[in-house]
C-alpha atoms as a PDB file:
ATOM      1  CA  MET A   1      24.256  11.642  -3.527  1.00  0.00           C
ATOM      2  CA  TYR A   2      25.373   9.790  -6.656  1.00  0.00           C
ATOM      3  CA  ASP A   3      24.949   6.495  -4.820  1.00  0.00           C
ATOM      4  CA  PHE A   4      21.184   7.030  -4.964  1.00  0.00           C
ATOM      5  CA  LEU A   5      21.345   6.510  -8.735  1.00  0.00           C
ATOM      6  CA  SER A   6      22.385   2.886  -8.198  1.00  0.00           C
ATOM      7  CA  TYR A   7      19.753   2.023  -5.564  1.00  0.00           C
ATOM      8  CA  ARG A   8      16.926  -0.364  -6.453  1.00  0.00           C
ATOM      9  CA  VAL A   9      13.526  -0.928  -4.855  1.00  0.00           C
ATOM     10  CA  SER A  10      14.771  -4.191  -3.324  1.00  0.00           C
ATOM     11  CA  ASP A  11      17.501  -2.276  -1.472  1.00  0.00           C
ATOM     12  CA  TYR A  12      15.016  -0.195   0.554  1.00  0.00           C
ATOM     13  CA  MET A  13      11.576  -1.821   0.394  1.00  0.00           C
ATOM     14  CA  THR A  14       9.903  -3.237   3.465  1.00  0.00           C
ATOM     15  CA  THR A  15      10.023  -6.985   2.975  1.00  0.00           C
ATOM     16  CA  ALA A  16       7.301  -9.349   4.171  1.00  0.00           C
ATOM     17  CA  PRO A  17       4.753  -6.542   4.595  1.00  0.00           C
ATOM     18  CA  LYS A  18       1.505  -6.922   6.477  1.00  0.00           C
ATOM     19  CA  THR A  19      -1.230  -8.031   4.094  1.00  0.00           C
ATOM     20  CA  VAL A  20      -4.907  -8.917   4.333  1.00  0.00           C
ATOM     21  CA  GLY A  21      -7.098 -11.414   2.524  1.00  0.00           C
ATOM     22  CA  HIS A  22      -9.994 -10.282   0.365  1.00  0.00           C
ATOM     23  CA  GLU A  23     -12.567 -11.476   2.933  1.00  0.00           C
ATOM     24  CA  THR A  24     -10.956  -9.605   5.838  1.00  0.00           C
ATOM     25  CA  PRO A  25     -13.620  -7.525   7.630  1.00  0.00           C
ATOM     26  CA  LEU A  26     -13.181  -3.763   7.502  1.00  0.00           C
ATOM     27  CA  ARG A  27     -13.054  -3.795  11.313  1.00  0.00           C
ATOM     28  CA  GLU A  28      -9.816  -5.803  11.145  1.00  0.00           C
ATOM     29  CA  LEU A  29      -8.425  -3.468   8.477  1.00  0.00           C
ATOM     30  CA  GLN A  30      -9.140  -0.494  10.762  1.00  0.00           C
ATOM     31  CA  ARG A  31      -7.391  -2.267  13.632  1.00  0.00           C
ATOM     32  CA  LEU A  32      -4.336  -2.832  11.428  1.00  0.00           C
ATOM     33  CA  PHE A  33      -4.275   0.851  10.456  1.00  0.00           C
ATOM     34  CA  ASP A  34      -4.558   1.896  14.103  1.00  0.00           C
ATOM     35  CA  THR A  35      -1.868  -0.501  15.309  1.00  0.00           C
ATOM     36  CA  HIS A  36       0.735   0.120  12.618  1.00  0.00           C
ATOM     37  CA  ASP A  37      -0.086   3.601  11.291  1.00  0.00           C
ATOM     38  CA  PHE A  38      -0.173   2.288   7.718  1.00  0.00           C
ATOM     39  CA  ASN A  39      -1.915   4.248   4.991  1.00  0.00           C
ATOM     40  CA  GLY A  40      -2.693   1.087   3.016  1.00  0.00           C
ATOM     41  CA  VAL A  41      -2.084  -2.648   2.899  1.00  0.00           C
ATOM     42  CA  PRO A  42      -1.915  -5.094  -0.008  1.00  0.00           C
ATOM     43  CA  VAL A  43      -4.875  -7.438  -0.406  1.00  0.00           C
ATOM     44  CA  VAL A  44      -3.614 -10.873  -1.430  1.00  0.00           C
ATOM     45  CA  ASP A  45      -4.828 -14.385  -2.211  1.00  0.00           C
ATOM     46  CA  GLU A  46      -3.512 -17.574  -0.584  1.00  0.00           C
ATOM     47  CA  GLN A  47      -0.393 -17.539  -2.820  1.00  0.00           C
ATOM     48  CA  GLN A  48       0.388 -13.912  -1.882  1.00  0.00           C
ATOM     49  CA  ARG A  49      -0.643 -12.690  -5.352  1.00  0.00           C
ATOM     50  CA  LEU A  50      -1.858  -9.109  -5.321  1.00  0.00           C
ATOM     51  CA  LEU A  51      -5.628  -8.646  -5.654  1.00  0.00           C
ATOM     52  CA  GLY A  52      -5.775  -4.984  -4.695  1.00  0.00           C
ATOM     53  CA  LEU A  53      -4.793  -2.363  -2.185  1.00  0.00           C
ATOM     54  CA  ALA A  54      -6.889  -1.313   0.812  1.00  0.00           C
ATOM     55  CA  THR A  55      -6.187   2.250   1.938  1.00  0.00           C
ATOM     56  CA  LYS A  56      -7.573   4.522   4.621  1.00  0.00           C
ATOM     57  CA  LEU A  57      -9.379   6.392   1.861  1.00  0.00           C
ATOM     58  CA  ASP A  58     -10.986   3.131   0.703  1.00  0.00           C
ATOM     59  CA  LEU A  59     -12.151   2.549   4.266  1.00  0.00           C
ATOM     60  CA  LEU A  60     -13.686   6.033   4.357  1.00  0.00           C
ATOM     61  CA  LYS A  61     -15.455   5.324   1.052  1.00  0.00           C
ATOM     62  CA  ALA A  62     -17.405   2.566   2.808  1.00  0.00           C
ATOM     63  CA  PHE A  63     -19.128   5.320   4.791  1.00  0.00           C
ATOM     64  CA  THR A  64     -20.193   7.560   1.924  1.00  0.00           C
ATOM     65  CA  PHE A  65     -23.802   8.600   1.959  1.00  0.00           C
ATOM     66  CA  THR A  66     -26.130   7.158  -0.663  1.00  0.00           C
ATOM     67  CA  PRO A  67     -29.829   7.725  -1.362  1.00  0.00           C
ATOM     68  CA  ASP A  68     -30.512   4.279   0.171  1.00  0.00           C
ATOM     69  CA  ALA A  69     -28.533   4.849   3.357  1.00  0.00           C
ATOM     70  CA  MET A  70     -28.302   8.423   4.506  1.00  0.00           C
ATOM     71  CA  VAL A  71     -26.856   7.392   7.879  1.00  0.00           C
ATOM     72  CA  PRO A  72     -24.633   4.351   7.475  1.00  0.00           C
ATOM     73  CA  ARG A  73     -24.688   1.877  10.354  1.00  0.00           C
ATOM     74  CA  TYR A  74     -21.119   1.671  11.638  1.00  0.00           C
ATOM     75  CA  ASP A  75     -21.179  -1.909  12.941  1.00  0.00           C
ATOM     76  CA  ALA A  76     -22.737  -3.299   9.762  1.00  0.00           C
ATOM     77  CA  ILE A  77     -20.269  -1.467   7.548  1.00  0.00           C
ATOM     78  CA  MET A  78     -17.282  -2.621   9.603  1.00  0.00           C
ATOM     79  CA  GLU A  79     -18.274  -6.255   9.029  1.00  0.00           C
ATOM     80  CA  ARG A  80     -18.136  -5.863   5.235  1.00  0.00           C
ATOM     81  CA  PRO A  81     -15.202  -7.593   3.491  1.00  0.00           C
ATOM     82  CA  VAL A  82     -12.201  -5.614   2.256  1.00  0.00           C
ATOM     83  CA  HIS A  83     -12.800  -6.615  -1.382  1.00  0.00           C
ATOM     84  CA  GLU A  84     -15.941  -4.466  -1.463  1.00  0.00           C
ATOM     85  CA  VAL A  85     -13.946  -1.243  -0.998  1.00  0.00           C
ATOM     86  CA  MET A  86     -10.339  -2.005  -2.037  1.00  0.00           C
ATOM     87  CA  THR A  87      -8.613  -0.365  -4.976  1.00  0.00           C
ATOM     88  CA  ARG A  88      -8.377  -2.946  -7.720  1.00  0.00           C
ATOM     89  CA  GLU A  89      -5.345  -3.090 -10.007  1.00  0.00           C
ATOM     90  CA  PRO A  90      -3.186  -0.661  -8.019  1.00  0.00           C
ATOM     91  CA  ILE A  91       0.036   0.712  -9.473  1.00  0.00           C
ATOM     92  CA  THR A  92       2.884  -1.617  -8.521  1.00  0.00           C
ATOM     93  CA  VAL A  93       6.642  -1.648  -8.923  1.00  0.00           C
ATOM     94  CA  PRO A  94       9.102  -4.516  -9.457  1.00  0.00           C
ATOM     95  CA  PRO A  95      11.958  -5.115  -6.989  1.00  0.00           C
ATOM     96  CA  ASP A  96      14.637  -4.254  -9.560  1.00  0.00           C
ATOM     97  CA  LEU A  97      13.233  -0.833 -10.498  1.00  0.00           C
ATOM     98  CA  PRO A  98      15.671   2.060  -9.813  1.00  0.00           C
ATOM     99  CA  LEU A  99      14.649   4.211  -6.859  1.00  0.00           C
ATOM    100  CA  THR A 100      15.027   7.278  -9.075  1.00  0.00           C
ATOM    101  CA  ARG A 101      12.044   6.039 -11.088  1.00  0.00           C
ATOM    102  CA  VAL A 102      10.025   5.278  -7.966  1.00  0.00           C
ATOM    103  CA  LEU A 103      10.750   8.724  -6.543  1.00  0.00           C
ATOM    104  CA  GLN A 104       9.598  10.413  -9.753  1.00  0.00           C
ATOM    105  CA  ARG A 105       6.476   8.248  -9.985  1.00  0.00           C
ATOM    106  CA  MET A 106       5.616   8.876  -6.337  1.00  0.00           C
ATOM    107  CA  VAL A 107       5.950  12.654  -6.722  1.00  0.00           C
ATOM    108  CA  ASP A 108       4.075  12.745 -10.038  1.00  0.00           C
ATOM    109  CA  MET A 109       1.208  10.621  -8.696  1.00  0.00           C
ATOM    110  CA  ARG A 110       1.228  12.236  -5.249  1.00  0.00           C
ATOM    111  CA  THR A 111       1.003   8.815  -3.623  1.00  0.00           C
ATOM    112  CA  LYS A 112       2.467   7.482  -0.393  1.00  0.00           C
ATOM    113  CA  GLY A 113       3.774   4.135  -1.602  1.00  0.00           C
ATOM    114  CA  PHE A 114       3.525   1.147  -3.896  1.00  0.00           C
ATOM    115  CA  PRO A 115       3.220  -2.611  -3.484  1.00  0.00           C
ATOM    116  CA  VAL A 116       6.312  -4.398  -4.788  1.00  0.00           C
ATOM    117  CA  VAL A 117       5.443  -7.500  -6.818  1.00  0.00           C
ATOM    118  CA  ASP A 118       7.577 -10.166  -8.463  1.00  0.00           C
ATOM    119  CA  ASP A 119       7.176 -11.520 -11.994  1.00  0.00           C
ATOM    120  CA  GLU A 120       4.387 -13.857 -10.846  1.00  0.00           C
ATOM    121  CA  GLY A 121       2.335 -11.083  -9.223  1.00  0.00           C
ATOM    122  CA  ARG A 122       3.239 -12.040  -5.649  1.00  0.00           C
ATOM    123  CA  VAL A 123       3.696  -9.280  -3.095  1.00  0.00           C
ATOM    124  CA  VAL A 124       7.327  -9.283  -1.957  1.00  0.00           C
ATOM    125  CA  GLY A 125       7.370  -5.879  -0.270  1.00  0.00           C
ATOM    126  CA  VAL A 126       6.161  -2.314  -0.162  1.00  0.00           C
ATOM    127  CA  ILE A 127       8.081   0.877  -0.895  1.00  0.00           C
ATOM    128  CA  ALA A 128       6.933   4.069   0.825  1.00  0.00           C
ATOM    129  CA  ARG A 129       7.942   7.712   1.117  1.00  0.00           C
ATOM    130  CA  GLU A 130       9.817   6.964   4.313  1.00  0.00           C
ATOM    131  CA  ASP A 131      11.918   4.338   2.512  1.00  0.00           C
ATOM    132  CA  LEU A 132      12.893   6.819  -0.197  1.00  0.00           C
ATOM    133  CA  LEU A 133      13.804   9.455   2.377  1.00  0.00           C
ATOM    134  CA  GLY A 134      16.000   6.898   4.127  1.00  0.00           C
ATOM    135  CA  ALA A 135      17.713   6.029   0.849  1.00  0.00           C
ATOM    136  CA  LEU A 136      18.366   9.705   0.128  1.00  0.00           C
ATOM    137  CA  ARG A 137      19.773  10.176   3.621  1.00  0.00           C
ATOM    138  CA  ASP A 138      22.016   7.116   3.208  1.00  0.00           C
ATOM    139  CA  ALA A 139      23.238   8.291  -0.190  1.00  0.00           C
ATOM    140  CA  THR A 140      24.129  11.664   1.271  1.00  0.00           C
ATOM    141  CA  SER A 141      25.877  10.296   4.342  1.00  0.00           C
ATOM    142  CA  SER A 142      27.944   7.798   2.317  1.00  0.00           C
ATOM    143  CA  THR A 143      29.497  10.603   0.272  1.00  0.00           C
ATOM    144  CA  GLY A 144      30.505  12.522   3.391  1.00  0.00           C
END
């Protein structure tokens, strides 16, 4: 278990994660969620710099009732671009952050994962609950 103390985000993150552009239609975001069972995907610009995070909850927010639209039209909403509903300035982690810190942050914030960004704000990976559980399992199995 002591091995876990030396693990870094870069040791267990998913590299080259699926991302979407800010103009991606919500329909395509839904398709990505259905195909890969993601809870969220980073929204990036052409240089892979993080613009936001689009989650399943953000997608649901597109359908909230307002005084102007009591019954949202599904097809029209699904054509809207991701940037209209994404979470701006999401919490991120650097690749060299210890997994102990990520674990604590994830539990404290009750979140499912974080985008991993380099010093220039480019998305280089994602770290999720499943990754941390795998690291804990590995740390346990390596000590016998």
